[in-house]
Tab-separated table of N, CA and C in Angstrom:
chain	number	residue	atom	x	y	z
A	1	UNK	N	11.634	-7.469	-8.348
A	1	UNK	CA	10.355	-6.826	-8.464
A	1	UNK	C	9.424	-7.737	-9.258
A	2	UNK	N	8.184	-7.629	-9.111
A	2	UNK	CA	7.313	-8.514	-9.680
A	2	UNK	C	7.135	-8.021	-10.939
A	3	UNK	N	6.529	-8.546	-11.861
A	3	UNK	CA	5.960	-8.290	-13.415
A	3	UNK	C	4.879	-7.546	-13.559
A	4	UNK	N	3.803	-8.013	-12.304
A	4	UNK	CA	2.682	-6.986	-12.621
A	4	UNK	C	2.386	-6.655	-11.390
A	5	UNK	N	1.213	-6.285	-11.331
A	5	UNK	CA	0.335	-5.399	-10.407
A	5	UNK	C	0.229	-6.590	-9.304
A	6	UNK	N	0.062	-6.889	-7.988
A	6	UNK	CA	-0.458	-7.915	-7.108
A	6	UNK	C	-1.657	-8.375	-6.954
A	7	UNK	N	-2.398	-7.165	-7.322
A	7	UNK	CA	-3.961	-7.461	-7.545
A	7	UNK	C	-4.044	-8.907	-8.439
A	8	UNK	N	-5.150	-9.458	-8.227
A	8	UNK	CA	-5.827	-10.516	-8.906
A	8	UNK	C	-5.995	-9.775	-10.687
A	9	UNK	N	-6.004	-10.259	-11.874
A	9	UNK	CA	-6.234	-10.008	-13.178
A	9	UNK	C	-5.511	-8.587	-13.196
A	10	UNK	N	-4.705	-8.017	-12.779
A	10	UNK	CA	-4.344	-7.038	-12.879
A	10	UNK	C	-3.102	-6.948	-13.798
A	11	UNK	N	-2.466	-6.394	-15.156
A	11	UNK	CA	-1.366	-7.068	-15.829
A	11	UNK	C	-0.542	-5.814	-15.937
A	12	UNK	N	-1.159	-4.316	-14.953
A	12	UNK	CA	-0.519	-3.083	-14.869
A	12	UNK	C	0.891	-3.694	-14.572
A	13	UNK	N	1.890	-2.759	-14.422
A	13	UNK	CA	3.182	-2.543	-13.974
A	13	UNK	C	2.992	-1.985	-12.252
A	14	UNK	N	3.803	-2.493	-11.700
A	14	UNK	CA	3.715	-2.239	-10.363
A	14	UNK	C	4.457	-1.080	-10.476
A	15	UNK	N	3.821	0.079	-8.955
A	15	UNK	CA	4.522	1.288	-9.313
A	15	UNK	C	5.139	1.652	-7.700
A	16	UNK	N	4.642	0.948	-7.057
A	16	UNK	CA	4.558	1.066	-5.179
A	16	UNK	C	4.500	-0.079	-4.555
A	17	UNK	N	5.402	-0.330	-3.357
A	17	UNK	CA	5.399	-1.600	-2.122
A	17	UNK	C	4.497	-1.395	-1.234
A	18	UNK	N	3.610	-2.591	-1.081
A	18	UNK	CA	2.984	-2.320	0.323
A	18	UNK	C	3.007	-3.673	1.417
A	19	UNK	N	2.879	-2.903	2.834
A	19	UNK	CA	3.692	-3.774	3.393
A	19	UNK	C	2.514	-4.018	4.615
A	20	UNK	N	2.213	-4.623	5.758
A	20	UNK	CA	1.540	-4.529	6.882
A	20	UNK	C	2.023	-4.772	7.574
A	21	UNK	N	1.732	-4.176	8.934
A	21	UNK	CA	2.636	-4.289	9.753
A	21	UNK	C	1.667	-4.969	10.940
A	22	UNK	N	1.001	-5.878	11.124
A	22	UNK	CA	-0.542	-6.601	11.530
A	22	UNK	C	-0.486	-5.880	13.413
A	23	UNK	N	0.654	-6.236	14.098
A	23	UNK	CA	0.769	-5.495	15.486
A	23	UNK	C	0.351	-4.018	15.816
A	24	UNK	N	0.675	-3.354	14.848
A	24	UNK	CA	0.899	-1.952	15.099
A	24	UNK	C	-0.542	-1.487	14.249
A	25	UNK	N	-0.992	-2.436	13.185
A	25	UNK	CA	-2.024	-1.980	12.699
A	25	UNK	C	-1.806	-0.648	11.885
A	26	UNK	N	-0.323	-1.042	10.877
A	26	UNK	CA	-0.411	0.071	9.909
A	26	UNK	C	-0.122	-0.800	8.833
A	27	UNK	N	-0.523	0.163	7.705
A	27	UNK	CA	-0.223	-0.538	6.195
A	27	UNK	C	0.768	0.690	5.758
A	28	UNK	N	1.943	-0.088	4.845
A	28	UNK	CA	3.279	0.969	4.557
A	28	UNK	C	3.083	0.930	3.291
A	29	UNK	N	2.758	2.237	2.058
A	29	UNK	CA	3.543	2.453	0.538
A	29	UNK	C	4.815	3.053	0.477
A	30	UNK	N	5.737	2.385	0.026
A	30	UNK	CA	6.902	3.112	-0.450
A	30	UNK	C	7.123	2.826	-1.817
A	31	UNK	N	8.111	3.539	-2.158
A	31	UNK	CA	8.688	3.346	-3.502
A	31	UNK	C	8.613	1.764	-3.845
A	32	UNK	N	8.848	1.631	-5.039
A	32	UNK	CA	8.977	0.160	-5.247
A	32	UNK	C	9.903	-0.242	-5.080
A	33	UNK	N	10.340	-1.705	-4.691
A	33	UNK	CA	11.568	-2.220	-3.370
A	33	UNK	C	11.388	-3.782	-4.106
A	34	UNK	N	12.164	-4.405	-3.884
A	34	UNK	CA	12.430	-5.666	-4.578
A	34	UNK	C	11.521	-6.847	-4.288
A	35	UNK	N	11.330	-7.599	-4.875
A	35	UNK	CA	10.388	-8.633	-4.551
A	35	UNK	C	10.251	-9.625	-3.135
A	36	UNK	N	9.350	-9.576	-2.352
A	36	UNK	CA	9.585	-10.146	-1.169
A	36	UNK	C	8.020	-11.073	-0.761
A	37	UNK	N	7.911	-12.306	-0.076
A	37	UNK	CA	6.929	-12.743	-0.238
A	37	UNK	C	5.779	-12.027	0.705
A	38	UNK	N	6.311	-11.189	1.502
A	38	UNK	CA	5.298	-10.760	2.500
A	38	UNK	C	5.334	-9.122	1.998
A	39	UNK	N	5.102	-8.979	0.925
A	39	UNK	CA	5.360	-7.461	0.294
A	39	UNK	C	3.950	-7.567	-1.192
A	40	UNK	N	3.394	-6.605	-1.189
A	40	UNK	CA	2.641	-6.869	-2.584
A	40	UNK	C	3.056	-5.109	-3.044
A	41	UNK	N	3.300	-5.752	-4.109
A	41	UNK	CA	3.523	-4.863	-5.622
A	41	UNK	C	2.172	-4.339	-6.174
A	42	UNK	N	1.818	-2.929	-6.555
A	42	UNK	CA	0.858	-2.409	-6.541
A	42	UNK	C	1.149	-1.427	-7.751
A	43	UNK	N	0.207	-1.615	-8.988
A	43	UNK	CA	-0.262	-0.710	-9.730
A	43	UNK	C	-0.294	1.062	-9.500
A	44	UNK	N	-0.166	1.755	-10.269
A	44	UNK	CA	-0.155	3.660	-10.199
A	44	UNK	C	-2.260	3.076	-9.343
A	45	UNK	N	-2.855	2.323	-9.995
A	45	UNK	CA	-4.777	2.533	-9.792
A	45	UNK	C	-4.855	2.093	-8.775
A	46	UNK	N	-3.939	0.893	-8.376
A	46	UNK	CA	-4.455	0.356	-7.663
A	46	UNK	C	-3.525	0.983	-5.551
A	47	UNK	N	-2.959	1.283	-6.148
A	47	UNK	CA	-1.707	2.338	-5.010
A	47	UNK	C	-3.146	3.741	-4.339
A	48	UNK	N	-3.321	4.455	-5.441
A	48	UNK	CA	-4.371	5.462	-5.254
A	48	UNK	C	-5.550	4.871	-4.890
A	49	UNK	N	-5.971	4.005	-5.046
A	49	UNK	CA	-7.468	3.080	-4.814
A	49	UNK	C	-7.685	2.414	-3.484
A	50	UNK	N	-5.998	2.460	-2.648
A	50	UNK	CA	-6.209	1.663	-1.573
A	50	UNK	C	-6.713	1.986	-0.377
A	51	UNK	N	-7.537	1.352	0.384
A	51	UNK	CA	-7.715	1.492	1.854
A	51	UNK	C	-7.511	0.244	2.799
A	52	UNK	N	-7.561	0.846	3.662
A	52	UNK	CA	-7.247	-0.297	4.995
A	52	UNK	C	-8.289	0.049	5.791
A	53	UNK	N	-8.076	-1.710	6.777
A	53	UNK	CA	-9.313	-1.746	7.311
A	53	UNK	C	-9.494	-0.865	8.642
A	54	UNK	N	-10.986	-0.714	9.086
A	54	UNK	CA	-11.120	0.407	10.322
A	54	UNK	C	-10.381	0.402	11.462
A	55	UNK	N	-9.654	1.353	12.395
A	55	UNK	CA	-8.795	1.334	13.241
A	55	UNK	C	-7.234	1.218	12.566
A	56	UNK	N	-6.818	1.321	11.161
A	56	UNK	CA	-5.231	1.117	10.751
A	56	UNK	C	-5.366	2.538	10.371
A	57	UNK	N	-4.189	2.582	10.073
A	57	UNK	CA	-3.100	3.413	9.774
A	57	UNK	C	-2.687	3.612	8.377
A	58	UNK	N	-2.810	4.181	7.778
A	58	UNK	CA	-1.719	4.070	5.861
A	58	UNK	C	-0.702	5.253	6.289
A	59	UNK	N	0.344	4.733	6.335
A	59	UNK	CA	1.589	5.407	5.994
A	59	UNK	C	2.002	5.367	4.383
A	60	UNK	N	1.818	6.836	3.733
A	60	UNK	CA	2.682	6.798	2.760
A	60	UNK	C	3.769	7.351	2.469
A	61	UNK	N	4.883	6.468	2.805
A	61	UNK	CA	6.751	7.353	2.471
A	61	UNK	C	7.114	7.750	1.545
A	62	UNK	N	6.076	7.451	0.443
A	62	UNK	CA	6.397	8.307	-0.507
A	62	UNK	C	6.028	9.567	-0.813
A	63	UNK	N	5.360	10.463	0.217
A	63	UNK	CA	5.191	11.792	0.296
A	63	UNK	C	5.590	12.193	1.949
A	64	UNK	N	5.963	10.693	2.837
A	64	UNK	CA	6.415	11.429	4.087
A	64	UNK	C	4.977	11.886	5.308
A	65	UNK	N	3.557	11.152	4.522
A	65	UNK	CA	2.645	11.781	5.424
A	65	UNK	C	1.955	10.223	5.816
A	66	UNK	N	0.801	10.234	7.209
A	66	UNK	CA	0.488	9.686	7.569
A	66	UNK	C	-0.959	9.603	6.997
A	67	UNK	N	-2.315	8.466	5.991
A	67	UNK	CA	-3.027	9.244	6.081
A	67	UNK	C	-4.553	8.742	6.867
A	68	UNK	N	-5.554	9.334	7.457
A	68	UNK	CA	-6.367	8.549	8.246
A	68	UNK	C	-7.220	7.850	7.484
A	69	UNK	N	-8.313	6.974	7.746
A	69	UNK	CA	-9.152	6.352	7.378
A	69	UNK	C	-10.295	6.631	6.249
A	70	UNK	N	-10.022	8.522	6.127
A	70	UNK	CA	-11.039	8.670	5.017
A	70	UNK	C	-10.138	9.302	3.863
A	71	UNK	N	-8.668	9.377	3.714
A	71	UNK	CA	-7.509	9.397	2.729
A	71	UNK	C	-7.353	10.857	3.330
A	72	UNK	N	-7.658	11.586	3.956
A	72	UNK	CA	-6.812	12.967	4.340
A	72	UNK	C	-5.554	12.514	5.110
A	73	UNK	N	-4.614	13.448	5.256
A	73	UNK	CA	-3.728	13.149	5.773
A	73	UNK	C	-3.850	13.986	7.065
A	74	UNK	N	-3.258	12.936	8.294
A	74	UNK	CA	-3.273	12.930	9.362
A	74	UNK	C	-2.792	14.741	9.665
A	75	UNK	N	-3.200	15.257	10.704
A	75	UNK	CA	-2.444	15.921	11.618
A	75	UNK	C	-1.119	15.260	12.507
């Protein structure tokens, strides 16, 4: 696991993995998962703060829901 947050100046504790999946056009949070170079480690602020770009997907497994583009969760 990394030391801090992935963000740039960020020196939080990472609390969540995020992953992309560029084909399918989803971005994945899960629990935090071991250090990997195609994986960024994400802060409690910066986990809640995130979006992806228009047309993706945020899957978060750590509640099991899908959510759309304006943070509600999918139907």
């Amino acid at each position: 696991m990394s030391a801090s947050c992935s963000r740039p100046a960020c020196q939080r504790s990472p609390a969540a993995t995020l992953t992309y999946d560029y084909a399918s056009r989803v971005a994945t949070v899960d629990h935090l998962a071991p250090s990997h170079p195609m994986q960024y480690d994400l802060c409690v602020e910066h986990t809640e703060r995130l979006s992806v770009p228009n047309g993706w997907s945020l899957v978060d497994r750590r509640i099991g829901s899908v959510v759309d583009l304006h943070g509600r969760i999918a139907s």
